């Protein structure tokens, strides 16, 4: 499953790194905790709408631009997933082999 | 402040209504509670990435399309906010002229 928060985190992290800023700098500017920002960037925590707006402000980024970039990443990921969806049933996994979980 | 969850909820609700489906139908298809879906549509609750994916599936909508529509709504709202932040005092509207109401 493609997780929105991962793609949001990727875009936020790239933006911060392009600006050459540390997690600490941006977290202080956005008034969010460093740990929270770090978890959001890694896609481990959902950012609330209010905190996402504060982080965008700190990164001098319009939220519409964040969402446009996220939409483009999503579209690319959707195409990639479509291309790996088999038209024929997969063979049953051999014993001990990790099960493939269907992406919803 | 423009709240992302309100715009997400607006897009989801419009999509459901265009399909002529009830909250109950979509909540059952997405396997989320009716109350949760209703709160998400009204922008009162943040949808987790997992549940947003399930709701998009139920609405037969790509998440990238949801985010593109949200991005476009955000851009329009940002322009509206920029336009009501005057650099100089606005002239008083003539009598009978429609008042411009600031979009929150």
Tab-separated table of C-alpha atoms in Angstrom:
chain	number	residue	atom	x	y	z
A	1	UNK	CA	0.000	0.000	0.000
A	2	UNK	CA	1.250	3.463	-0.869
A	3	UNK	CA	1.261	5.488	2.328
A	4	UNK	CA	0.566	9.171	1.932
A	5	UNK	CA	2.566	10.106	5.025
A	6	UNK	CA	5.734	8.549	3.558
A	7	UNK	CA	5.497	10.670	0.421
A	8	UNK	CA	4.677	13.780	2.452
A	9	UNK	CA	7.712	13.099	4.640
A	10	UNK	CA	9.943	12.602	1.598
A	11	UNK	CA	8.937	15.940	0.091
A	12	UNK	CA	9.407	17.782	3.389
A	13	UNK	CA	12.819	16.242	3.966
A	14	UNK	CA	14.005	17.031	0.422
A	15	UNK	CA	12.865	20.610	0.805
A	16	UNK	CA	14.723	21.008	4.102
A	17	UNK	CA	17.890	19.448	2.710
A	18	UNK	CA	17.819	21.652	-0.399
A	19	UNK	CA	17.780	24.607	1.983
A	20	UNK	CA	20.750	23.153	3.858
A	21	UNK	CA	18.885	23.315	7.155
A	22	UNK	CA	18.961	20.947	10.087
A	23	UNK	CA	15.993	19.223	11.675
A	24	UNK	CA	16.621	21.377	14.728
A	25	UNK	CA	16.447	24.650	12.789
A	26	UNK	CA	13.222	23.769	11.040
A	27	UNK	CA	11.591	22.298	14.145
A	28	UNK	CA	12.340	25.485	16.091
A	29	UNK	CA	11.037	27.675	13.297
A	30	UNK	CA	7.858	25.579	13.004
A	31	UNK	CA	7.523	25.268	16.803
A	32	UNK	CA	7.234	21.506	16.659
A	33	UNK	CA	9.459	19.109	18.553
A	34	UNK	CA	12.532	17.814	16.786
A	35	UNK	CA	11.396	14.221	17.384
A	36	UNK	CA	7.990	14.909	15.869
A	37	UNK	CA	9.449	16.530	12.753
A	38	UNK	CA	11.893	13.661	12.372
A	39	UNK	CA	9.083	11.098	12.603
A	40	UNK	CA	6.981	13.047	10.086
A	41	UNK	CA	9.903	13.200	7.645
A	42	UNK	CA	10.425	9.455	7.947
A	43	UNK	CA	6.718	8.778	7.363
A	44	UNK	CA	6.295	7.313	10.815
A	45	UNK	CA	3.791	9.832	12.070
A	46	UNK	CA	0.791	11.503	10.462
A	47	UNK	CA	1.169	15.269	10.629
A	48	UNK	CA	-2.002	17.060	11.665
A	49	UNK	CA	-3.227	19.741	9.265
A	50	UNK	CA	-2.213	22.464	11.715
A	51	UNK	CA	1.334	21.170	12.162
A	52	UNK	CA	1.728	20.523	8.446
A	53	UNK	CA	0.834	24.160	7.827
A	54	UNK	CA	3.413	25.244	10.425
A	55	UNK	CA	6.109	23.037	8.870
A	56	UNK	CA	5.326	24.384	5.386
A	57	UNK	CA	5.590	27.920	6.733
A	58	UNK	CA	8.950	27.112	8.309
A	59	UNK	CA	10.134	25.700	4.979
A	60	UNK	CA	8.736	28.739	3.104
A	61	UNK	CA	6.654	26.369	1.035
A	62	UNK	CA	3.044	26.696	-0.032
A	63	UNK	CA	0.949	23.766	1.091
A	64	UNK	CA	-0.456	23.568	-2.448
A	65	UNK	CA	3.086	22.992	-3.751
A	66	UNK	CA	3.675	20.293	-1.134
A	67	UNK	CA	0.468	18.551	-2.192
A	68	UNK	CA	1.259	18.938	-5.891
A	69	UNK	CA	4.633	17.262	-5.386
A	70	UNK	CA	2.994	14.556	-3.279
A	71	UNK	CA	0.397	14.002	-5.999
A	72	UNK	CA	3.137	13.616	-8.611
A	73	UNK	CA	5.037	11.124	-6.431
A	74	UNK	CA	1.813	9.214	-5.838
A	75	UNK	CA	1.054	9.066	-9.546
A	76	UNK	CA	4.530	7.681	-10.236
A	77	UNK	CA	4.134	5.107	-7.451
A	78	UNK	CA	0.691	4.084	-8.738
A	79	UNK	CA	2.114	3.474	-12.214
A	80	UNK	CA	4.946	1.430	-10.721
A	81	UNK	CA	2.478	-0.698	-8.738
A	82	UNK	CA	0.218	-1.183	-11.757
A	83	UNK	CA	3.213	-2.416	-13.732
A	84	UNK	CA	4.054	-5.103	-11.183
A	85	UNK	CA	0.488	-6.365	-10.733
A	86	UNK	CA	0.557	-9.762	-12.473
A	87	UNK	CA	-2.151	-10.677	-14.952
A	88	UNK	CA	-1.829	-14.355	-14.023
A	89	UNK	CA	-1.995	-15.792	-10.495
A	90	UNK	CA	1.282	-15.883	-8.627
A	91	UNK	CA	2.665	-19.312	-7.790
A	92	UNK	CA	2.108	-20.332	-4.174
A	93	UNK	CA	5.125	-19.396	-2.063
A	94	UNK	CA	7.389	-22.241	-1.057
A	95	UNK	CA	7.388	-23.203	2.630
A	96	UNK	CA	9.337	-20.704	4.685
A	97	UNK	CA	9.226	-18.092	1.973
A	98	UNK	CA	7.871	-14.689	3.033
A	99	UNK	CA	4.236	-14.178	2.035
A	100	UNK	CA	3.486	-11.351	-0.346
A	101	UNK	CA	0.776	-9.156	1.068
A	102	UNK	CA	-1.524	-7.681	-1.556
A	103	UNK	CA	-1.387	-3.914	-1.755
A	104	UNK	CA	-4.859	-2.517	-1.201
B	1	UNK	CA	-5.333	29.033	8.436
B	2	UNK	CA	-6.168	26.727	5.534
B	3	UNK	CA	-6.731	23.251	6.958
B	4	UNK	CA	-5.731	20.399	4.720
B	5	UNK	CA	-8.265	18.013	6.245
B	6	UNK	CA	-11.156	20.330	5.299
B	7	UNK	CA	-10.127	20.341	1.644
B	8	UNK	CA	-9.552	16.578	1.680
B	9	UNK	CA	-13.012	16.106	3.181
B	10	UNK	CA	-14.582	18.380	0.561
B	11	UNK	CA	-13.073	16.415	-2.307
B	12	UNK	CA	-14.107	13.067	-0.821
B	13	UNK	CA	-17.661	14.233	-0.209
B	14	UNK	CA	-18.020	15.665	-3.718
B	15	UNK	CA	-16.747	12.420	-5.201
B	16	UNK	CA	-19.234	10.366	-3.187
B	17	UNK	CA	-22.126	12.647	-4.070
B	18	UNK	CA	-21.273	12.596	-7.783
B	19	UNK	CA	-21.533	8.813	-7.547
B	20	UNK	CA	-24.932	9.146	-5.860
B	21	UNK	CA	-23.783	7.008	-2.930
B	22	UNK	CA	-24.622	7.306	0.733
B	23	UNK	CA	-22.163	7.630	3.607
B	24	UNK	CA	-23.272	4.161	4.682
B	25	UNK	CA	-22.490	2.559	1.327
B	26	UNK	CA	-19.017	4.068	1.103
B	27	UNK	CA	-18.186	3.412	4.761
B	28	UNK	CA	-19.112	-0.257	4.348
B	29	UNK	CA	-17.105	-0.569	1.152
B	30	UNK	CA	-14.087	1.103	2.776
B	31	UNK	CA	-14.572	-0.799	6.050
B	32	UNK	CA	-14.505	2.353	8.116
B	33	UNK	CA	-17.225	3.387	10.511
B	34	UNK	CA	-19.948	5.665	9.200
B	35	UNK	CA	-19.193	8.199	11.942
B	36	UNK	CA	-15.504	8.268	11.060
B	37	UNK	CA	-16.182	8.808	7.351
B	38	UNK	CA	-18.666	11.534	8.161
B	39	UNK	CA	-16.137	13.329	10.372
B	40	UNK	CA	-13.438	13.017	7.710
B	41	UNK	CA	-15.771	14.466	5.068
B	42	UNK	CA	-16.596	17.396	7.317
B	43	UNK	CA	-12.905	18.052	7.995
B	44	UNK	CA	-13.304	17.273	11.675
B	45	UNK	CA	-10.946	14.330	11.771
B	46	UNK	CA	-7.569	13.672	10.170
B	47	UNK	CA	-7.738	10.500	8.101
B	48	UNK	CA	-4.739	8.226	8.569
B	49	UNK	CA	-2.871	7.312	5.404
B	50	UNK	CA	-4.201	3.748	5.608
B	51	UNK	CA	-7.832	4.797	5.953
B	52	UNK	CA	-7.482	7.453	3.276
B	53	UNK	CA	-6.243	4.743	0.906
B	54	UNK	CA	-9.233	2.565	1.836
B	55	UNK	CA	-11.677	5.432	1.280
B	56	UNK	CA	-10.104	6.244	-2.103
B	57	UNK	CA	-10.424	2.579	-3.081
B	58	UNK	CA	-14.075	2.594	-2.067
B	59	UNK	CA	-14.622	5.711	-4.177
B	60	UNK	CA	-12.671	4.186	-7.087
B	61	UNK	CA	-10.369	7.156	-6.975
B	62	UNK	CA	-6.599	7.239	-7.247
B	63	UNK	CA	-4.980	8.889	-4.245
B	64	UNK	CA	-2.878	10.944	-6.663
B	65	UNK	CA	-6.099	12.383	-8.126
B	66	UNK	CA	-7.402	13.177	-4.657
B	67	UNK	CA	-4.168	15.005	-3.847
B	68	UNK	CA	-4.142	16.822	-7.184
B	69	UNK	CA	-7.650	18.125	-6.539
B	70	UNK	CA	-6.673	19.069	-2.995
B	71	UNK	CA	-3.605	20.871	-4.313
B	72	UNK	CA	-5.760	22.852	-6.763
B	73	UNK	CA	-8.230	23.791	-4.008
B	74	UNK	CA	-5.329	24.826	-1.787
B	75	UNK	CA	-3.816	26.970	-4.531
B	76	UNK	CA	-7.151	28.729	-5.054
B	77	UNK	CA	-7.519	29.298	-1.313
B	78	UNK	CA	-3.955	30.628	-1.051
B	79	UNK	CA	-4.611	33.115	-3.859
B	80	UNK	CA	-7.828	34.202	-2.164
B	81	UNK	CA	-5.971	34.797	1.105
B	82	UNK	CA	-3.152	36.663	-0.652
B	83	UNK	CA	-5.705	38.863	-2.384
B	84	UNK	CA	-7.337	39.937	0.847
B	85	UNK	CA	-4.048	40.847	2.501
B	86	UNK	CA	-3.874	44.383	1.136
B	87	UNK	CA	-0.536	46.180	0.781
B	88	UNK	CA	-2.413	49.451	0.774
B	89	UNK	CA	-5.798	50.141	2.263
B	90	UNK	CA	-8.521	49.050	-0.114
B	91	UNK	CA	-10.904	51.744	-1.306
B	92	UNK	CA	-14.297	51.551	0.319
B	93	UNK	CA	-16.749	49.743	-1.980
B	94	UNK	CA	-19.371	51.891	-3.589
B	95	UNK	CA	-22.837	51.566	-2.166
B	96	UNK	CA	-24.566	48.475	-3.502
B	97	UNK	CA	-21.304	46.867	-4.656
B	98	UNK	CA	-20.828	43.298	-3.445
B	99	UNK	CA	-18.490	43.011	-0.464
B	100	UNK	CA	-15.512	40.721	-0.789
B	101	UNK	CA	-15.538	38.292	2.080
B	102	UNK	CA	-12.160	36.935	3.147
B	103	UNK	CA	-11.919	33.188	2.669
B	104	UNK	CA	-10.477	31.583	5.797
